[in-house]
Amino acid sequence: MAHPAGSAPRAQVVIIGCGFGGLEATKALCDAPVDITLVDRTNHHLFQPLLYQVATAGLSAPAIAAPVRHLFRKQANVTSLLAEVASIDPVQRVVHTTDDGTLPYDHLIVAAGATHSYFGRDEWARFAPGLKTLDDAFEIRRRVLLAFESAEKERDPQRRADWLTFVVIGGGPTGVEMAGTLAEIARQTLPGEFRRIDPAQARILLLEGSPRVLQAMPEDLSEKAARQLRKLGVEVRTGSRVTSIDAHGLDVTPAEGAPYRLASRCVIWAAGVAASPLGRRLAEATGAQVDRAGRVTVEPDLSLPGHPEISVVGDLAAARSHVPGKEPAPVPGVSPAAKQMGRAAATNIVRRLRGEPTEPFRYRDYGNLATIGRNAGVVDLTTPFGRVKFSGYPAWLFWLFAHVYFLIGFRNRIVVLFDWASAYWSRQRYARVVTDIEPAPTDG
Amino acid sequence: MAHPAGSAPRAQVVIIGCGFGGLEATKALCDAPVDITLVDRTNHHLFQPLLYQVATAGLSAPAIAAPVRHLFRKQANVTSLLAEVASIDPVQRVVHTTDDGTLPYDHLIVAAGATHSYFGRDEWARFAPGLKTLDDAFEIRRRVLLAFESAEKERDPQRRADWLTFVVIGGGPTGVEMAGTLAEIARQTLPGEFRRIDPAQARILLLEGSPRVLQAMPEDLSEKAARQLRKLGVEVRTGSRVTSIDAHGLDVTPAEGAPYRLASRCVIWAAGVAASPLGRRLAEATGAQVDRAGRVTVEPDLSLPGHPEISVVGDLAAARSHVPGKEPAPVPGVSPAAKQMGRAAATNIVRRLRGEPTEPFRYRDYGNLATIGRNAGVVDLTTPFGRVKFSGYPAWLFWLFAHVYFLIGFRNRIVVLFDWASAYWSRQRYARVVTDIEPAPTDG
């Protein structure tokens, strides 16, 4: 933006990434005397907590994706740019994009987020897609729906059973939500639509390496979640490590007993996340540290050591929460934390512009929630009056309204509520659209 | 389906294609003593008249696509199969699918539809995508939205202007609807969202080879449609033939004056349709004739000469309408005709099962309608009281309700109405999601 003749040039802020962290940082700089360039490699902000609904055909993509440009149309100090960042030059203070664009900055907020990690076994990606982007969600939707179609066409009983075995790897919130929803699709949505198979016979397995699902939750809620999953017909197997995956199934080593083979044609990866590779490149350029997950270790105020003009927020940051009188505690990789970090980094930019000292980041934990299908969930809230835990139907309702409330945009909220109301009453999932019926990859 | 012990084996009907023709034929055989196998290479029935709305980000894909399996879940004599047909063997009376399936039939209805045709210039497809499938719609949506994004990044004024020049080739209903909607996106949806370009400066051109747009309409309505398009800011160029297309634009030969070059980075093909290649293969196997567009010439009752057990319906058929006392007239390639043919072919199967003679097909023409953006349209109705023509806002309203009425499924109707109401009041288009930002193909 041009600045009024005669006034001092406005500080240039570049924000990389329009997830929860970048979005909140941009909003928080609304009235600041800065020009913001918001760079993202997609044209939309994605409401990731509901991505599993797109993957399981409950929602269409536009219901959870808002065009970035449209979100900031009225915030005049924002220029939105669809581009991929190639590198950051902390000496020249410029960001280079892959299409030869160069963005100079006075302040930089890096909120490039995370992707899924196969713990060094990237060859598993073809056989067990993860869930981070809309394309990931379409791929999982395609595989799930085509598995039932292939089973209907298959005449060999063993191969038919393989098509009807769904394995979700990873018992975090995404894995639990995916497994619960798959069980509902098999038991409630599809029965009556096939003539040769009974979709209700499908097996859904949830494998988790640690001793319990939803590790971020208190133990009793993990137990309740596992029980609710089993009630839906999910085989929950904790303490089960996956040692290999191929086109026809996977090998599992349980905590007790002998390793075994699971035949399956549809495996979904919900196990690991790794920070965006941009983190490592940024660390190399600035001398910052990265942790094992590739997250950049930041100062208490979320800036980089020796580079107060660069902040890293969200899933890309290895940050700590600073509460006076307490030991700094690691900040979890959840969306409320990303939002709070985005706001904190923006506020610190404003403080620096005013010549004030920055403030250390303090994470306010309001709790944790997860849903398990249409009617069940677990909630663990931290309120001013203490901790509140509940599960079952009230937890599901709470989860639903919390998610709809935080959805970006009035319109999306109504659409999602309508979709869910109609799915709830009809037990149907309306986004069952597959455009590419190529079969899943084989070993050959 | 198994048949009750002791009863005669039920006749096997195979229906290829689940567009309007195949869908209506399947429904019409609901109570017939037949087992139906409905084969389609997608898993959904697509409401094609609204496909341009998906291409222009006004609707999400699931809003106009209904899972075939779900549509026929309660019609017990239908087995739905997701498969591509490789060939038809009229001697053995079997259909072969590409995944080695074999479907024996006593009666066959071929409703494989049409695709777009580049009049032998298939190399144009990369530069000017057509609009027949959901994937086509996503590709056009991607190109349109990315053209504005690229213009925002482009600093050279000429290249920027090229990105902001949109050319629609073909002035039929799809071309008219696309051009009108593109003009609205440029003039009403996007302004205010960009910082370096003014989207309202975009040029939208509609090229038509013949002397007028909407040739199936009476001349005065064509004239009104062209006027309404011009009011929206579309440059309507009739009598303009395209002689070549590449990554940077196209060459045009006008009816009068010298040929010229149009620089454009986003060209959309709405000019030609050709019957599915299955028609030609079927004709070769049965000795039937195909016309220039690849459509199979059928008998008055829609069956093939010498093959009363095979019917061809919809866009794949070169059919004639038989009204007593009149010359047989060609049936147009529109969705009401496809539906009527589907029903007629089904009824003739029932007649043959009863040993009754089949009946010639009679097309009932209820008229023609097209829309031009948010508030305008043209309608030409054939009613029992004579012909009714109107245009402008009432035509748009009529078009809207007619389309919503014919949409498959109660849920889809509500969703589409809601999407349109919100688009109408906000002038926004909510499905502005692009997942792949690779640039459009270049010559290199």
JSON list of C-alpha atoms in Angstrom, two decimals, chain A residues 1 37 40-44 58-63 65-67 69-84 99 102-103 134-135 138 141 145-146 148-149 152-153 155 189-196 411-412 414-415 418-419 422-423 428-437, chain B residues 1 37 40-44 58-63 65-67 69-84 99 102-103 134-135 138 141 145-146 148-149 152-153 155 189-196 411-412 414-415 418-419 422-423 428-437:
[
{"chain": "A", "resi": 1, "resn": "MET", "atom": "CA", "xyz": [0.00, 0.00, 0.00]},
{"chain": "A", "resi": 37, "resn": "THR", "atom": "CA", "xyz": [2.00, -9.30, 3.10]},
{"chain": "A", "resi": 40, "resn": "ASP", "atom": "CA", "xyz": [0.26, -18.87, 1.58]},
{"chain": "A", "resi": 41, "resn": "ARG", "atom": "CA", "xyz": [0.66, -21.64, -0.95]},
{"chain": "A", "resi": 42, "resn": "THR", "atom": "CA", "xyz": [-3.06, -22.27, -1.01]},
{"chain": "A", "resi": 43, "resn": "ASN", "atom": "CA", "xyz": [-5.79, -19.69, -1.56]},
{"chain": "A", "resi": 44, "resn": "HIS", "atom": "CA", "xyz": [-7.75, -20.65, 1.55]},
{"chain": "A", "resi": 58, "resn": "GLY", "atom": "CA", "xyz": [-19.60, -35.60, 5.68]},
{"chain": "A", "resi": 59, "resn": "LEU", "atom": "CA", "xyz": [-18.69, -32.12, 4.51]},
{"chain": "A", "resi": 60, "resn": "SER", "atom": "CA", "xyz": [-17.72, -30.58, 1.20]},
{"chain": "A", "resi": 61, "resn": "ALA", "atom": "CA", "xyz": [-14.37, -28.82, 0.95]},
{"chain": "A", "resi": 62, "resn": "PRO", "atom": "CA", "xyz": [-15.78, -25.27, 0.65]},
{"chain": "A", "resi": 63, "resn": "ALA", "atom": "CA", "xyz": [-17.62, -25.73, 3.95]},
{"chain": "A", "resi": 65, "resn": "ALA", "atom": "CA", "xyz": [-12.15, -23.56, 3.60]},
{"chain": "A", "resi": 66, "resn": "ALA", "atom": "CA", "xyz": [-12.44, -19.78, 3.41]},
{"chain": "A", "resi": 67, "resn": "PRO", "atom": "CA", "xyz": [-10.63, -17.78, 0.68]},
{"chain": "A", "resi": 69, "resn": "ARG", "atom": "CA", "xyz": [-8.32, -12.86, 0.16]},
{"chain": "A", "resi": 70, "resn": "HIS", "atom": "CA", "xyz": [-11.96, -12.64, 1.06]},
{"chain": "A", "resi": 71, "resn": "LEU", "atom": "CA", "xyz": [-11.29, -12.89, 4.81]},
{"chain": "A", "resi": 72, "resn": "PHE", "atom": "CA", "xyz": [-9.03, -9.82, 4.66]},
{"chain": "A", "resi": 73, "resn": "ARG", "atom": "CA", "xyz": [-10.81, -7.81, 1.97]},
{"chain": "A", "resi": 74, "resn": "LYS", "atom": "CA", "xyz": [-11.70, -5.09, 4.47]},
{"chain": "A", "resi": 75, "resn": "GLN", "atom": "CA", "xyz": [-8.37, -5.01, 6.28]},
{"chain": "A", "resi": 76, "resn": "ALA", "atom": "CA", "xyz": [-6.67, -2.46, 4.03]},
{"chain": "A", "resi": 77, "resn": "ASN", "atom": "CA", "xyz": [-3.15, -3.04, 5.34]},
{"chain": "A", "resi": 78, "resn": "VAL", "atom": "CA", "xyz": [-3.12, -6.68, 4.13]},
{"chain": "A", "resi": 79, "resn": "THR", "atom": "CA", "xyz": [-1.90, -7.83, 0.73]},
{"chain": "A", "resi": 80, "resn": "SER", "atom": "CA", "xyz": [-2.65, -11.49, 0.22]},
{"chain": "A", "resi": 81, "resn": "LEU", "atom": "CA", "xyz": [-0.30, -13.44, -2.03]},
{"chain": "A", "resi": 82, "resn": "LEU", "atom": "CA", "xyz": [-0.70, -16.97, -3.37]},
{"chain": "A", "resi": 83, "resn": "ALA", "atom": "CA", "xyz": [2.88, -18.21, -3.50]},
{"chain": "A", "resi": 84, "resn": "GLU", "atom": "CA", "xyz": [5.22, -20.80, -2.08]},
{"chain": "A", "resi": 99, "resn": "ASP", "atom": "CA", "xyz": [8.00, -17.81, -8.66]},
{"chain": "A", "resi": 102, "resn": "THR", "atom": "CA", "xyz": [11.01, -11.11, -3.40]},
{"chain": "A", "resi": 103, "resn": "LEU", "atom": "CA", "xyz": [9.32, -9.78, -0.28]},
{"chain": "A", "resi": 134, "resn": "LEU", "atom": "CA", "xyz": [-7.77, -30.85, 1.30]},
{"chain": "A", "resi": 135, "resn": "ASP", "atom": "CA", "xyz": [-6.04, -33.01, -1.31]},
{"chain": "A", "resi": 138, "resn": "PHE", "atom": "CA", "xyz": [-10.01, -36.15, -1.09]},
{"chain": "A", "resi": 141, "resn": "ARG", "atom": "CA", "xyz": [-12.37, -40.14, 0.78]},
{"chain": "A", "resi": 145, "resn": "LEU", "atom": "CA", "xyz": [-15.46, -45.17, -0.86]},
{"chain": "A", "resi": 146, "resn": "LEU", "atom": "CA", "xyz": [-13.65, -47.17, -3.54]},
{"chain": "A", "resi": 148, "resn": "PHE", "atom": "CA", "xyz": [-16.50, -50.61, -0.59]},
{"chain": "A", "resi": 149, "resn": "GLU", "atom": "CA", "xyz": [-16.99, -50.47, -4.38]},
{"chain": "A", "resi": 152, "resn": "GLU", "atom": "CA", "xyz": [-18.86, -55.25, -4.11]},
{"chain": "A", "resi": 153, "resn": "LYS", "atom": "CA", "xyz": [-17.11, -56.30, -7.33]},
{"chain": "A", "resi": 155, "resn": "ARG", "atom": "CA", "xyz": [-15.88, -62.44, -5.84]},
{"chain": "A", "resi": 189, "resn": "THR", "atom": "CA", "xyz": [-24.65, -45.02, 6.24]},
{"chain": "A", "resi": 190, "resn": "LEU", "atom": "CA", "xyz": [-24.01, -47.72, 3.68]},
{"chain": "A", "resi": 191, "resn": "PRO", "atom": "CA", "xyz": [-26.11, -50.74, 4.72]},
{"chain": "A", "resi": 192, "resn": "GLY", "atom": "CA", "xyz": [-28.91, -51.34, 2.23]},
{"chain": "A", "resi": 193, "resn": "GLU", "atom": "CA", "xyz": [-27.02, -49.76, -0.67]},
{"chain": "A", "resi": 194, "resn": "PHE", "atom": "CA", "xyz": [-24.99, -52.81, -1.71]},
{"chain": "A", "resi": 195, "resn": "ARG", "atom": "CA", "xyz": [-26.34, -56.06, -3.13]},
{"chain": "A", "resi": 196, "resn": "ARG", "atom": "CA", "xyz": [-23.42, -58.45, -2.79]},
{"chain": "A", "resi": 411, "resn": "ARG", "atom": "CA", "xyz": [-21.89, -18.65, 6.14]},
{"chain": "A", "resi": 412, "resn": "ASN", "atom": "CA", "xyz": [-19.67, -21.64, 6.80]},
{"chain": "A", "resi": 414, "resn": "ILE", "atom": "CA", "xyz": [-24.70, -22.29, 8.87]},
{"chain": "A", "resi": 415, "resn": "VAL", "atom": "CA", "xyz": [-23.65, -24.66, 6.11]},
{"chain": "A", "resi": 418, "resn": "PHE", "atom": "CA", "xyz": [-27.15, -27.75, 8.25]},
{"chain": "A", "resi": 419, "resn": "ASP", "atom": "CA", "xyz": [-24.94, -30.53, 6.90]},
{"chain": "A", "resi": 422, "resn": "SER", "atom": "CA", "xyz": [-29.18, -33.49, 7.93]},
{"chain": "A", "resi": 423, "resn": "ALA", "atom": "CA", "xyz": [-26.47, -36.12, 8.44]},
{"chain": "A", "resi": 428, "resn": "GLN", "atom": "CA", "xyz": [-26.33, -40.06, 5.46]},
{"chain": "A", "resi": 429, "resn": "ARG", "atom": "CA", "xyz": [-23.08, -38.44, 4.35]},
{"chain": "A", "resi": 430, "resn": "TYR", "atom": "CA", "xyz": [-23.76, -36.27, 1.38]},
{"chain": "A", "resi": 431, "resn": "ALA", "atom": "CA", "xyz": [-20.29, -35.54, 0.02]},
{"chain": "A", "resi": 432, "resn": "ARG", "atom": "CA", "xyz": [-19.80, -39.04, -1.36]},
{"chain": "A", "resi": 433, "resn": "VAL", "atom": "CA", "xyz": [-18.26, -37.83, -4.59]},
{"chain": "A", "resi": 434, "resn": "VAL", "atom": "CA", "xyz": [-15.32, -39.57, -6.19]},
{"chain": "A", "resi": 435, "resn": "THR", "atom": "CA", "xyz": [-14.01, -38.21, -9.47]},
{"chain": "A", "resi": 436, "resn": "ASP", "atom": "CA", "xyz": [-11.15, -40.58, -10.10]},
{"chain": "A", "resi": 437, "resn": "ILE", "atom": "CA", "xyz": [-11.70, -44.30, -9.86]},
{"chain": "B", "resi": 1, "resn": "MET", "atom": "CA", "xyz": [-30.62, -60.85, -7.42]},
{"chain": "B", "resi": 37, "resn": "THR", "atom": "CA", "xyz": [-27.29, -53.75, -13.35]},
{"chain": "B", "resi": 40, "resn": "ASP", "atom": "CA", "xyz": [-21.24, -46.03, -14.44]},
{"chain": "B", "resi": 41, "resn": "ARG", "atom": "CA", "xyz": [-17.60, -45.01, -14.35]},
{"chain": "B", "resi": 42, "resn": "THR", "atom": "CA", "xyz": [-18.27, -42.46, -11.63]},
{"chain": "B", "resi": 43, "resn": "ASN", "atom": "CA", "xyz": [-20.04, -43.09, -8.36]},
{"chain": "B", "resi": 44, "resn": "HIS", "atom": "CA", "xyz": [-22.49, -40.21, -8.80]},
{"chain": "B", "resi": 58, "resn": "GLY", "atom": "CA", "xyz": [-20.74, -20.86, -6.81]},
{"chain": "B", "resi": 59, "resn": "LEU", "atom": "CA", "xyz": [-21.54, -24.41, -5.73]},
{"chain": "B", "resi": 60, "resn": "SER", "atom": "CA", "xyz": [-19.56, -27.24, -4.22]},
{"chain": "B", "resi": 61, "resn": "ALA", "atom": "CA", "xyz": [-19.37, -30.52, -6.08]},
{"chain": "B", "resi": 62, "resn": "PRO", "atom": "CA", "xyz": [-21.52, -32.54, -3.64]},
{"chain": "B", "resi": 63, "resn": "ALA", "atom": "CA", "xyz": [-24.36, -30.03, -4.11]},
{"chain": "B", "resi": 65, "resn": "ALA", "atom": "CA", "xyz": [-23.72, -34.86, -7.43]},
{"chain": "B", "resi": 66, "resn": "ALA", "atom": "CA", "xyz": [-25.77, -37.62, -5.82]},
{"chain": "B", "resi": 67, "resn": "PRO", "atom": "CA", "xyz": [-24.24, -41.07, -5.11]},
{"chain": "B", "resi": 69, "resn": "ARG", "atom": "CA", "xyz": [-25.92, -46.26, -4.97]},
{"chain": "B", "resi": 70, "resn": "HIS", "atom": "CA", "xyz": [-27.77, -44.10, -2.54]},
{"chain": "B", "resi": 71, "resn": "LEU", "atom": "CA", "xyz": [-30.36, -43.02, -5.12]},
{"chain": "B", "resi": 72, "resn": "PHE", "atom": "CA", "xyz": [-31.33, -46.65, -5.76]},
{"chain": "B", "resi": 73, "resn": "ARG", "atom": "CA", "xyz": [-30.86, -48.09, -2.27]},
{"chain": "B", "resi": 74, "resn": "LYS", "atom": "CA", "xyz": [-34.58, -48.79, -1.97]},
{"chain": "B", "resi": 75, "resn": "GLN", "atom": "CA", "xyz": [-35.09, -50.11, -5.50]},
{"chain": "B", "resi": 76, "resn": "ALA", "atom": "CA", "xyz": [-34.29, -53.74, -4.76]},
{"chain": "B", "resi": 77, "resn": "ASN", "atom": "CA", "xyz": [-33.99, -54.84, -8.40]},
{"chain": "B", "resi": 78, "resn": "VAL", "atom": "CA", "xyz": [-31.01, -52.52, -9.03]},
{"chain": "B", "resi": 79, "resn": "THR", "atom": "CA", "xyz": [-27.37, -53.49, -8.56]},
{"chain": "B", "resi": 80, "resn": "SER", "atom": "CA", "xyz": [-25.13, -50.48, -8.96]},
{"chain": "B", "resi": 81, "resn": "LEU", "atom": "CA", "xyz": [-21.63, -51.05, -10.27]},
{"chain": "B", "resi": 82, "resn": "LEU", "atom": "CA", "xyz": [-18.73, -48.61, -10.45]},
{"chain": "B", "resi": 83, "resn": "ALA", "atom": "CA", "xyz": [-16.92, -49.72, -13.58]},
{"chain": "B", "resi": 84, "resn": "GLU", "atom": "CA", "xyz": [-15.91, -48.59, -17.05]},
{"chain": "B", "resi": 99, "resn": "ASP", "atom": "CA", "xyz": [-11.66, -54.65, -14.72]},
{"chain": "B", "resi": 102, "resn": "THR", "atom": "CA", "xyz": [-18.65, -59.61, -17.56]},
{"chain": "B", "resi": 103, "resn": "LEU", "atom": "CA", "xyz": [-22.30, -58.62, -17.45]},
{"chain": "B", "resi": 134, "resn": "LEU", "atom": "CA", "xyz": [-16.65, -32.55, -12.09]},
{"chain": "B", "resi": 135, "resn": "ASP", "atom": "CA", "xyz": [-12.92, -32.77, -12.79]},
{"chain": "B", "resi": 138, "resn": "PHE", "atom": "CA", "xyz": [-12.46, -28.11, -10.88]},
{"chain": "B", "resi": 141, "resn": "ARG", "atom": "CA", "xyz": [-12.36, -23.13, -11.39]},
{"chain": "B", "resi": 145, "resn": "LEU", "atom": "CA", "xyz": [-9.16, -18.14, -9.80]},
{"chain": "B", "resi": 146, "resn": "LEU", "atom": "CA", "xyz": [-5.44, -18.55, -10.46]},
{"chain": "B", "resi": 148, "resn": "PHE", "atom": "CA", "xyz": [-6.62, -13.36, -10.98]},
{"chain": "B", "resi": 149, "resn": "GLU", "atom": "CA", "xyz": [-3.91, -14.47, -8.52]},
{"chain": "B", "resi": 152, "resn": "GLU", "atom": "CA", "xyz": [-1.97, -9.73, -8.85]},
{"chain": "B", "resi": 153, "resn": "LYS", "atom": "CA", "xyz": [1.64, -11.01, -8.85]},
{"chain": "B", "resi": 155, "resn": "ARG", "atom": "CA", "xyz": [4.26, -6.55, -12.68]},
{"chain": "B", "resi": 189, "resn": "THR", "atom": "CA", "xyz": [-17.41, -10.72, -6.33]},
{"chain": "B", "resi": 190, "resn": "LEU", "atom": "CA", "xyz": [-13.71, -9.91, -6.39]},
{"chain": "B", "resi": 191, "resn": "PRO", "atom": "CA", "xyz": [-13.41, -6.10, -6.34]},
{"chain": "B", "resi": 192, "resn": "GLY", "atom": "CA", "xyz": [-11.95, -4.91, -3.05]},
{"chain": "B", "resi": 193, "resn": "GLU", "atom": "CA", "xyz": [-10.05, -8.12, -2.45]},
{"chain": "B", "resi": 194, "resn": "PHE", "atom": "CA", "xyz": [-6.95, -7.32, -4.51]},
{"chain": "B", "resi": 195, "resn": "ARG", "atom": "CA", "xyz": [-4.40, -4.59, -3.81]},
{"chain": "B", "resi": 196, "resn": "ARG", "atom": "CA", "xyz": [-2.50, -4.30, -7.08]},
{"chain": "B", "resi": 411, "resn": "ARG", "atom": "CA", "xyz": [-31.20, -32.28, 0.52]},
{"chain": "B", "resi": 412, "resn": "ASN", "atom": "CA", "xyz": [-29.43, -31.02, -2.60]},
{"chain": "B", "resi": 414, "resn": "ILE", "atom": "CA", "xyz": [-32.13, -27.02, 0.01]},
{"chain": "B", "resi": 415, "resn": "VAL", "atom": "CA", "xyz": [-28.36, -26.75, -0.17]},
{"chain": "B", "resi": 418, "resn": "PHE", "atom": "CA", "xyz": [-29.30, -21.74, 0.39]},
{"chain": "B", "resi": 419, "resn": "ASP", "atom": "CA", "xyz": [-26.07, -21.31, -1.55]},
{"chain": "B", "resi": 422, "resn": "SER", "atom": "CA", "xyz": [-26.42, -16.37, 0.19]},
{"chain": "B", "resi": 423, "resn": "ALA", "atom": "CA", "xyz": [-24.59, -15.72, -3.08]},
{"chain": "B", "resi": 428, "resn": "GLN", "atom": "CA", "xyz": [-20.00, -13.82, -2.94]},
{"chain": "B", "resi": 429, "resn": "ARG", "atom": "CA", "xyz": [-19.12, -17.23, -4.31]},
{"chain": "B", "resi": 430, "resn": "TYR", "atom": "CA", "xyz": [-18.21, -19.49, -1.49]},
{"chain": "B", "resi": 431, "resn": "ALA", "atom": "CA", "xyz": [-16.58, -22.42, -3.23]},
{"chain": "B", "resi": 432, "resn": "ARG", "atom": "CA", "xyz": [-13.40, -20.53, -4.08]},
{"chain": "B", "resi": 433, "resn": "VAL", "atom": "CA", "xyz": [-11.15, -23.40, -3.17]},
{"chain": "B", "resi": 434, "resn": "VAL", "atom": "CA", "xyz": [-8.08, -24.27, -5.20]},
{"chain": "B", "resi": 435, "resn": "THR", "atom": "CA", "xyz": [-5.92, -27.15, -4.00]},
{"chain": "B", "resi": 436, "resn": "ASP", "atom": "CA", "xyz": [-3.29, -27.18, -6.71]},
{"chain": "B", "resi": 437, "resn": "ILE", "atom": "CA", "xyz": [-1.53, -23.98, -7.68]}
]
